[in-house]
XYZ file of N, CA, C and O in Angstrom:
564
model
N -37.044 147.170 -71.229
C -38.306 146.456 -71.131
C -39.447 147.465 -71.108
O -39.264 148.618 -70.774
N -40.613 146.987 -71.444
C -41.799 147.832 -71.394
C -42.952 147.070 -70.749
O -42.887 145.870 -70.547
N -43.985 147.791 -70.446
C -45.169 147.203 -69.830
C -45.694 146.079 -70.734
O -45.837 146.268 -71.940
N -45.983 144.895 -70.191
C -46.447 143.764 -71.007
C -47.693 144.054 -71.839
O -47.874 143.473 -72.906
N -48.552 144.943 -71.381
C -49.761 145.266 -72.144
C -49.433 145.937 -73.476
O -50.235 145.879 -74.414
N -48.264 146.552 -73.564
C -47.879 147.257 -74.785
C -47.559 146.298 -75.938
O -47.438 146.721 -77.083
N -47.430 145.011 -75.626
C -47.225 144.010 -76.673
C -48.316 142.951 -76.658
O -48.142 141.875 -77.228
N -49.445 143.255 -76.042
C -50.512 142.262 -75.934
C -51.793 142.759 -76.601
O -51.965 142.577 -77.790
N -52.702 143.343 -75.835
C -53.978 143.817 -76.372
C -55.063 142.764 -76.441
O -56.169 143.037 -76.896
N -54.772 141.557 -75.973
C -55.737 140.460 -76.096
C -57.052 140.742 -75.376
O -58.114 140.383 -75.872
N -57.008 141.404 -74.222
C -58.250 141.634 -73.470
C -59.227 142.503 -74.260
O -60.444 142.360 -74.116
N -58.734 143.361 -75.122
C -59.593 144.247 -75.922
C -60.283 143.518 -77.064
O -61.064 144.113 -77.813
N -60.009 142.228 -77.189
C -60.628 141.415 -78.239
C -61.420 140.244 -77.660
O -61.838 139.357 -78.406
N -61.607 140.250 -76.343
C -62.260 139.103 -75.713
C -63.513 139.445 -74.925
O -64.325 138.569 -74.663
N -63.678 140.703 -74.533
C -64.751 141.047 -73.611
C -65.585 142.221 -74.105
O -65.064 143.153 -74.718
N -66.877 142.179 -73.777
C -67.727 143.334 -74.033
C -67.340 144.420 -73.035
O -67.170 144.153 -71.847
N -67.206 145.635 -73.507
C -66.838 146.761 -72.659
C -68.081 147.613 -72.447
O -68.418 148.466 -73.262
N -68.803 147.344 -71.352
C -70.045 148.038 -71.039
C -69.845 148.925 -69.821
O -69.164 148.547 -68.864
N -70.463 150.102 -69.845
C -70.286 151.069 -68.767
C -71.484 152.013 -68.736
O -72.241 152.122 -69.705
N -71.645 152.717 -67.627
C -72.768 153.635 -67.455
C -72.669 154.783 -68.447
O -71.580 155.293 -68.719
N -73.812 155.207 -68.981
C -73.842 156.259 -69.998
C -73.250 157.577 -69.513
O -72.800 158.397 -70.314
N -73.175 157.790 -68.213
C -72.616 159.043 -67.699
C -71.108 159.135 -67.898
O -70.528 160.205 -67.728
N -70.458 158.040 -68.276
C -69.024 158.090 -68.578
C -68.747 158.679 -69.957
O -67.599 158.960 -70.293
N -69.767 158.867 -70.754
C -69.621 159.412 -72.108
C -69.197 160.872 -72.063
O -69.603 161.636 -71.186
N -68.412 161.290 -73.053
C -67.995 162.697 -73.117
C -69.154 163.628 -73.460
O -69.024 164.843 -73.356
N -70.302 163.077 -73.830
C -71.490 163.904 -74.026
C -72.031 164.418 -72.690
O -72.728 165.413 -72.653
N -71.684 163.728 -71.617
C -72.162 164.083 -70.285
C -71.011 164.535 -69.383
O -71.135 165.491 -68.631
N -69.887 163.848 -69.477
C -68.738 164.100 -68.612
C -67.553 164.579 -69.452
O -67.041 163.820 -70.273
N -67.122 165.835 -69.257
C -65.951 166.318 -70.001
C -64.759 165.383 -69.790
O -64.478 164.959 -68.668
N -64.089 165.029 -70.883
C -62.958 164.115 -70.810
C -63.363 162.657 -70.705
O -62.520 161.800 -70.482
N -64.657 162.376 -70.881
C -65.136 161.004 -70.789
C -64.864 160.203 -72.048
O -64.148 160.638 -72.965
N -65.458 159.051 -72.114
C -65.308 158.144 -73.251
C -65.908 158.817 -74.488
O -67.045 159.291 -74.443
N -65.164 158.883 -75.592
C -65.703 159.507 -76.809
C -67.004 158.824 -77.255
O -67.011 157.644 -77.612
N -68.093 159.568 -77.213
C -69.418 159.016 -77.499
C -69.498 158.394 -78.890
O -70.170 157.379 -79.085
N -68.811 158.964 -79.867
C -68.881 158.447 -81.232
C -68.290 157.040 -81.353
O -68.510 156.373 -82.350
N -67.566 156.580 -80.329
C -66.991 155.235 -80.350
C -67.831 154.231 -79.567
O -67.413 153.101 -79.352
N -69.031 154.656 -79.142
C -69.877 153.791 -78.330
C -71.178 153.455 -79.039
O -71.518 154.054 -80.055
N -71.884 152.483 -78.499
C -73.237 152.176 -78.937
C -74.085 151.903 -77.698
O -73.557 151.548 -76.635
N -75.387 152.082 -77.822
C -76.300 151.856 -76.705
C -76.438 150.359 -76.461
O -76.697 149.589 -77.392
N -76.267 149.956 -75.217
C -76.437 148.561 -74.829
C -77.818 148.356 -74.210
O -78.522 147.412 -74.537
N -78.202 149.230 -73.316
C -79.527 149.209 -72.693
C -79.794 150.628 -72.178
O -78.967 151.514 -72.391
N -80.921 150.886 -71.523
C -81.237 152.258 -71.112
C -80.203 152.914 -70.184
O -80.146 154.138 -70.096
N -79.373 152.115 -69.533
C -78.414 152.666 -68.574
C -76.956 152.524 -68.988
O -76.087 153.131 -68.363
N -76.709 151.721 -70.005
C -75.313 151.434 -70.347
C -75.025 151.636 -71.824
O -75.872 151.407 -72.688
N -73.794 152.024 -72.061
C -73.212 152.063 -73.400
C -72.179 150.951 -73.458
O -71.773 150.415 -72.423
N -71.726 150.625 -74.643
C -70.574 149.739 -74.770
C -69.699 150.272 -75.888
O -70.147 151.021 -76.748
N -68.442 149.902 -75.835
C -67.519 150.308 -76.888
C -67.917 149.576 -78.169
O -68.202 148.375 -78.142
N -67.975 150.320 -79.269
C -68.266 149.677 -80.551
C -67.239 148.581 -80.795
O -66.066 148.715 -80.467
N -67.710 147.503 -81.345
C -66.844 146.370 -81.636
C -66.783 145.343 -80.529
O -66.194 144.284 -80.709
N -67.394 145.641 -79.375
C -67.310 144.686 -78.266
C -68.633 144.014 -77.947
O -68.700 143.213 -77.030
N -69.679 144.319 -78.708
C -70.999 143.746 -78.425
C -71.353 142.605 -79.380
O -72.403 142.001 -79.272
N -70.495 142.287 -80.323
C -70.772 141.216 -81.269
C -69.491 140.446 -81.552
O -68.398 140.900 -81.235
N -69.660 139.292 -82.137
C -68.501 138.449 -82.480
C -68.038 138.774 -83.889
O -68.869 139.006 -84.754
N -66.787 138.798 -84.205
C -65.694 138.724 -83.246
C -65.576 140.030 -82.460
O -65.868 141.109 -82.979
N -65.142 139.932 -81.229
C -64.969 141.100 -80.369
C -63.639 141.774 -80.706
O -62.609 141.112 -80.819
N -63.703 143.076 -80.908
C -62.485 143.881 -81.053
C -62.887 145.331 -80.822
O -63.618 145.916 -81.616
N -62.406 145.897 -79.747
C -62.742 147.275 -79.404
C -62.278 148.223 -80.500
O -61.150 148.121 -80.996
N -63.147 149.143 -80.864
C -62.852 150.118 -81.906
C -61.657 151.003 -81.541
O -60.989 151.538 -82.426
N -61.359 151.143 -80.255
C -60.252 151.994 -79.812
C -58.909 151.269 -79.804
O -57.879 151.883 -79.543
N -58.904 149.990 -80.113
C -57.674 149.207 -80.091
C -56.885 149.377 -81.385
O -57.401 149.186 -82.475
N -55.624 149.722 -81.236
C -54.673 149.750 -82.350
C -53.626 148.705 -81.987
O -52.792 148.947 -81.096
N -53.692 147.531 -82.600
C -52.805 146.449 -82.168
C -52.656 145.357 -83.193
O -53.537 145.122 -84.017
N -51.531 144.688 -83.088
C -51.321 143.365 -83.651
C -51.069 142.521 -82.405
O -50.014 142.650 -81.767
N -52.057 141.742 -82.023
C -52.030 141.039 -80.745
C -50.744 140.238 -80.595
O -50.360 139.479 -81.476
N -50.083 140.437 -79.468
C -48.830 139.753 -79.169
C -47.604 140.453 -79.714
O -46.484 140.041 -79.421
N -47.790 141.523 -80.489
C -46.660 142.249 -81.079
C -46.616 143.684 -80.563
O -45.613 144.128 -80.010
N -47.683 144.432 -80.781
C -47.780 145.793 -80.263
C -49.240 146.072 -79.946
O -50.138 145.451 -80.509
N -49.465 146.979 -79.035
C -50.832 147.295 -78.630
C -50.884 148.679 -78.019
O -50.000 149.063 -77.255
N -51.947 149.407 -78.371
C -52.214 150.671 -77.695
C -53.698 150.962 -77.763
O -54.377 150.600 -78.728
N -54.175 151.607 -76.732
C -55.549 152.073 -76.687
C -55.532 153.506 -77.188
O -54.860 154.364 -76.611
N -56.263 153.774 -78.251
C -56.228 155.108 -78.856
C -56.943 156.150 -78.006
O -56.806 157.342 -78.274
N -57.686 155.710 -76.986
C -58.365 156.650 -76.090
C -57.918 156.427 -74.641
O -58.657 156.723 -73.701
N -56.725 155.930 -74.434
C -56.256 155.508 -73.113
C -56.603 156.483 -71.984
O -57.155 156.070 -70.970
N -56.337 157.778 -72.098
C -56.680 158.673 -70.985
C -58.195 158.802 -70.766
O -58.630 159.201 -69.693
N -58.986 158.456 -71.771
C -60.441 158.598 -71.700
C -61.158 157.257 -71.758
O -62.348 157.209 -72.050
N -60.466 156.178 -71.467
C -61.056 154.845 -71.543
C -62.092 154.658 -70.440
O -62.044 155.322 -69.408
N -63.025 153.729 -70.642
C -64.064 153.471 -69.648
C -63.495 152.918 -68.337
O -62.419 152.311 -68.310
N -64.272 153.082 -67.284
C -63.862 152.591 -65.960
C -63.610 151.088 -65.969
O -62.682 150.615 -65.302
N -64.405 150.334 -66.718
C -64.216 148.878 -66.728
C -62.855 148.505 -67.302
O -62.262 147.516 -66.881
N -62.353 149.276 -68.229
C -61.013 149.018 -68.774
C -59.942 149.338 -67.731
O -58.940 148.635 -67.627
N -60.162 150.395 -66.980
C -59.211 150.776 -65.925
C -59.138 149.716 -64.830
O -58.139 149.606 -64.131
N -60.211 148.948 -64.674
C -60.291 147.963 -63.594
C -59.679 146.612 -63.947
O -59.508 145.779 -63.065
N -59.357 146.363 -65.197
C -58.743 145.092 -65.584
C -57.232 145.220 -65.423
O -56.576 145.948 -66.159
N -56.706 144.534 -64.431
C -55.265 144.546 -64.202
C -54.613 143.429 -65.006
O -55.213 142.380 -65.255
N -53.382 143.663 -65.386
C -52.585 142.598 -65.981
C -52.193 141.628 -64.862
O -51.977 142.041 -63.716
N -52.105 140.357 -65.186
C -51.729 139.372 -64.174
C -50.406 139.726 -63.520
O -49.440 140.062 -64.205
N -50.404 139.679 -62.215
C -49.246 139.860 -61.349
C -48.710 141.289 -61.320
O -47.735 141.557 -60.643
N -49.369 142.222 -62.010
C -48.911 143.609 -61.960
C -48.974 144.143 -60.534
O -48.125 144.921 -60.113
N -49.984 143.709 -59.787
C -50.148 144.155 -58.402
C -50.118 142.987 -57.426
O -50.775 143.007 -56.406
N -49.363 141.935 -57.798
C -49.129 140.835 -56.877
C -50.124 139.697 -56.901
O -50.072 138.816 -56.039
N -51.049 139.689 -57.874
C -51.975 138.559 -57.969
C -52.341 138.320 -59.430
O -52.232 139.213 -60.267
N -52.779 137.092 -59.684
C -53.178 136.725 -61.050
C -54.485 137.434 -61.415
O -55.291 137.759 -60.552
N -54.678 137.683 -62.695
C -55.922 138.243 -63.214
C -56.527 137.218 -64.165
O -56.008 137.011 -65.266
N -57.616 136.565 -63.760
C -58.229 135.571 -64.632
C -58.617 136.143 -65.999
O -58.505 135.449 -67.009
N -59.079 137.398 -66.051
C -59.437 138.007 -67.338
C -58.213 138.125 -68.238
O -58.276 137.817 -69.427
N -57.116 138.599 -67.692
C -55.877 138.736 -68.462
C -55.407 137.366 -68.942
O -55.103 137.189 -70.128
N -55.339 136.409 -68.030
C -54.858 135.072 -68.394
C -55.708 134.456 -69.501
O -55.170 133.934 -70.486
N -57.035 134.520 -69.373
C -57.933 133.927 -70.367
C -57.742 134.575 -71.741
O -57.697 133.882 -72.765
N -57.618 135.897 -71.768
C -57.452 136.601 -73.039
C -56.119 136.240 -73.690
O -56.061 135.993 -74.901
N -55.051 136.202 -72.918
C -53.737 135.856 -73.476
C -53.731 134.425 -74.021
O -53.232 134.171 -75.109
N -54.295 133.509 -73.256
C -54.328 132.105 -73.674
C -55.114 131.947 -74.977
O -54.747 131.144 -75.839
N -56.170 132.737 -75.170
C -56.965 132.671 -76.400
C -56.124 132.975 -77.639
O -56.456 132.540 -78.741
N -55.033 133.702 -77.477
C -54.132 134.022 -78.591
C -52.863 133.183 -78.576
O -51.930 133.458 -79.327
N -52.801 132.195 -77.710
C -51.611 131.361 -77.641
C -50.458 132.036 -76.922
O -49.316 131.584 -77.022
N -50.758 133.108 -76.183
C -49.725 133.799 -75.406
C -49.676 133.192 -74.013
O -50.709 132.815 -73.456
N -48.490 133.088 -73.453
C -48.366 132.586 -72.088
C -48.969 133.586 -71.110
O -48.829 134.801 -71.292
N -49.611 133.103 -70.056
C -50.055 134.017 -69.005
C -48.837 134.724 -68.405
O -47.730 134.172 -68.382
N -49.051 135.936 -67.944
C -47.959 136.685 -67.321
C -47.610 136.066 -65.972
O -48.440 135.434 -65.327
N -46.370 136.248 -65.555
C -45.890 135.780 -64.258
C -45.234 136.941 -63.534
O -45.049 138.028 -64.110
N -44.844 136.719 -62.303
C -44.116 137.759 -61.562
C -42.848 138.185 -62.294
O -42.447 139.351 -62.240
N -42.222 137.266 -62.995
C -40.990 137.586 -63.715
C -41.197 138.640 -64.798
O -40.269 139.368 -65.151
N -42.415 138.750 -65.320
C -42.694 139.748 -66.348
C -42.675 141.171 -65.801
O -42.725 142.129 -66.580
N -42.586 141.318 -64.497
C -42.595 142.649 -63.865
C -41.254 143.003 -63.248
O -41.089 144.087 -62.700
N -40.244 142.150 -63.365
C -38.936 142.404 -62.769
C -38.286 143.671 -63.321
O -37.539 144.330 -62.632
N -38.581 144.025 -64.560
C -37.974 145.195 -65.195
C -38.251 146.479 -64.440
O -37.496 147.428 -64.528
N -39.315 146.531 -63.672
C -39.619 147.769 -62.970
C -39.113 147.781 -61.531
O -39.261 148.770 -60.836
N -38.491 146.665 -61.093
C -37.886 146.644 -59.763
C -36.722 147.622 -59.736
O -35.958 147.727 -60.696
N -36.583 148.324 -58.639
C -35.463 149.247 -58.531
C -34.164 148.462 -58.440
O -34.079 147.455 -57.750
N -33.149 148.957 -59.134
C -31.835 148.329 -59.050
C -31.243 148.653 -57.679
O -31.311 149.782 -57.215
N -30.655 147.656 -57.039
C -30.126 147.834 -55.702
C -28.906 148.738 -55.636
O -28.553 149.233 -54.579
N -28.245 148.979 -56.760
C -27.009 149.758 -56.732
C -27.156 151.155 -57.329
O -26.167 151.830 -57.575
N -28.359 151.603 -57.572
C -28.553 152.882 -58.251
C -28.785 154.066 -57.326
O -28.832 155.194 -57.777
N -28.948 153.832 -56.061
C -29.279 154.898 -55.121
C -30.475 155.676 -55.648
O -31.543 155.142 -55.792
N -30.284 156.956 -56.021
C -31.410 157.755 -56.519
C -31.400 157.888 -58.038
O -31.991 158.796 -58.596
N -30.736 156.954 -58.750
C -30.663 156.996 -60.210
C -31.102 155.662 -60.816
O -30.289 154.880 -61.284
N -32.432 155.381 -60.810
C -32.896 154.097 -61.358
C -32.663 154.000 -62.863
O -32.607 155.003 -63.561
N -32.530 152.770 -63.345
C -32.278 152.510 -64.760
C -33.398 152.974 -65.674
O -33.172 153.260 -66.836
N -34.625 153.050 -65.159
C -35.751 153.331 -66.044
C -36.024 154.826 -66.230
O -37.020 155.191 -66.836
N -35.172 155.689 -65.706
C -35.331 157.142 -65.874
C -36.693 157.650 -65.438
O -37.194 158.634 -65.974
N -37.325 156.979 -64.505
C -38.615 157.429 -63.991
C -39.789 157.139 -64.884
O -40.866 157.684 -64.704
N -39.628 156.270 -65.874
C -40.702 156.010 -66.822
C -41.523 154.774 -66.478
O -42.256 154.279 -67.304
N -41.413 154.271 -65.272
C -42.210 153.119 -64.887
C -43.676 153.492 -64.857
O -44.021 154.629 -64.544
N -44.570 152.531 -65.172
C -45.998 152.835 -65.099
C -46.396 153.133 -63.667
O -45.832 152.594 -62.729
N -47.365 153.972 -63.509
C -47.858 154.351 -62.201
C -48.690 153.225 -61.614
O -49.588 152.713 -62.267
N -48.454 152.838 -60.353
C -49.282 151.799 -59.750
C -50.746 152.203 -59.644
O -51.616 151.383 -59.586
N -51.050 153.493 -59.637
C -52.418 153.935 -59.519
C -53.161 153.869 -60.852
O -54.364 153.846 -60.884
N -52.471 153.878 -61.972
C -53.142 153.919 -63.276
C -52.545 152.880 -64.218
O -51.733 153.208 -65.063
N -52.922 151.599 -64.069
C -52.365 150.582 -64.967
C -52.798 150.819 -66.409
O -53.857 151.358 -66.669
N -51.960 150.416 -67.313
C -52.268 150.540 -68.725
C -53.145 149.359 -69.121
O -52.739 148.218 -68.973
N -54.272 149.640 -69.588
C -55.142 148.583 -70.048
C -54.797 148.216 -71.458
O -54.510 149.070 -72.257
N -54.896 146.908 -71.806
C -54.578 146.469 -73.127
C -55.653 146.731 -74.069
O -56.773 146.792 -73.865
């Protein structure tokens, strides 16, 4: 099994991604690639592709519901880092649910996260070889 966001990407096609201009790599080393942004107002930038209809973030490489990846994942904006997948941390995410439903995908449930539960009989040898996503850094779709 893999992280549900790796086969979704719907949130990257539903919301404007706006953030403070200081998150840009022009100001902050390792920040959001400035060439992928546009000015939203004097204090904020947004990811290109998210300020007009249809919404689709320029950093998204996906076929929604089949495969998904953020091409700037380590350098994505803070607002992307803050969108959790539903039930990843024990509660529903209205943003995730709304985006998935817009594509005819079922909202995620607790069962979608069972793959990362430790097997009770593995002692110190879990089935996932240590490749589970970090609870501190969820993968944004």
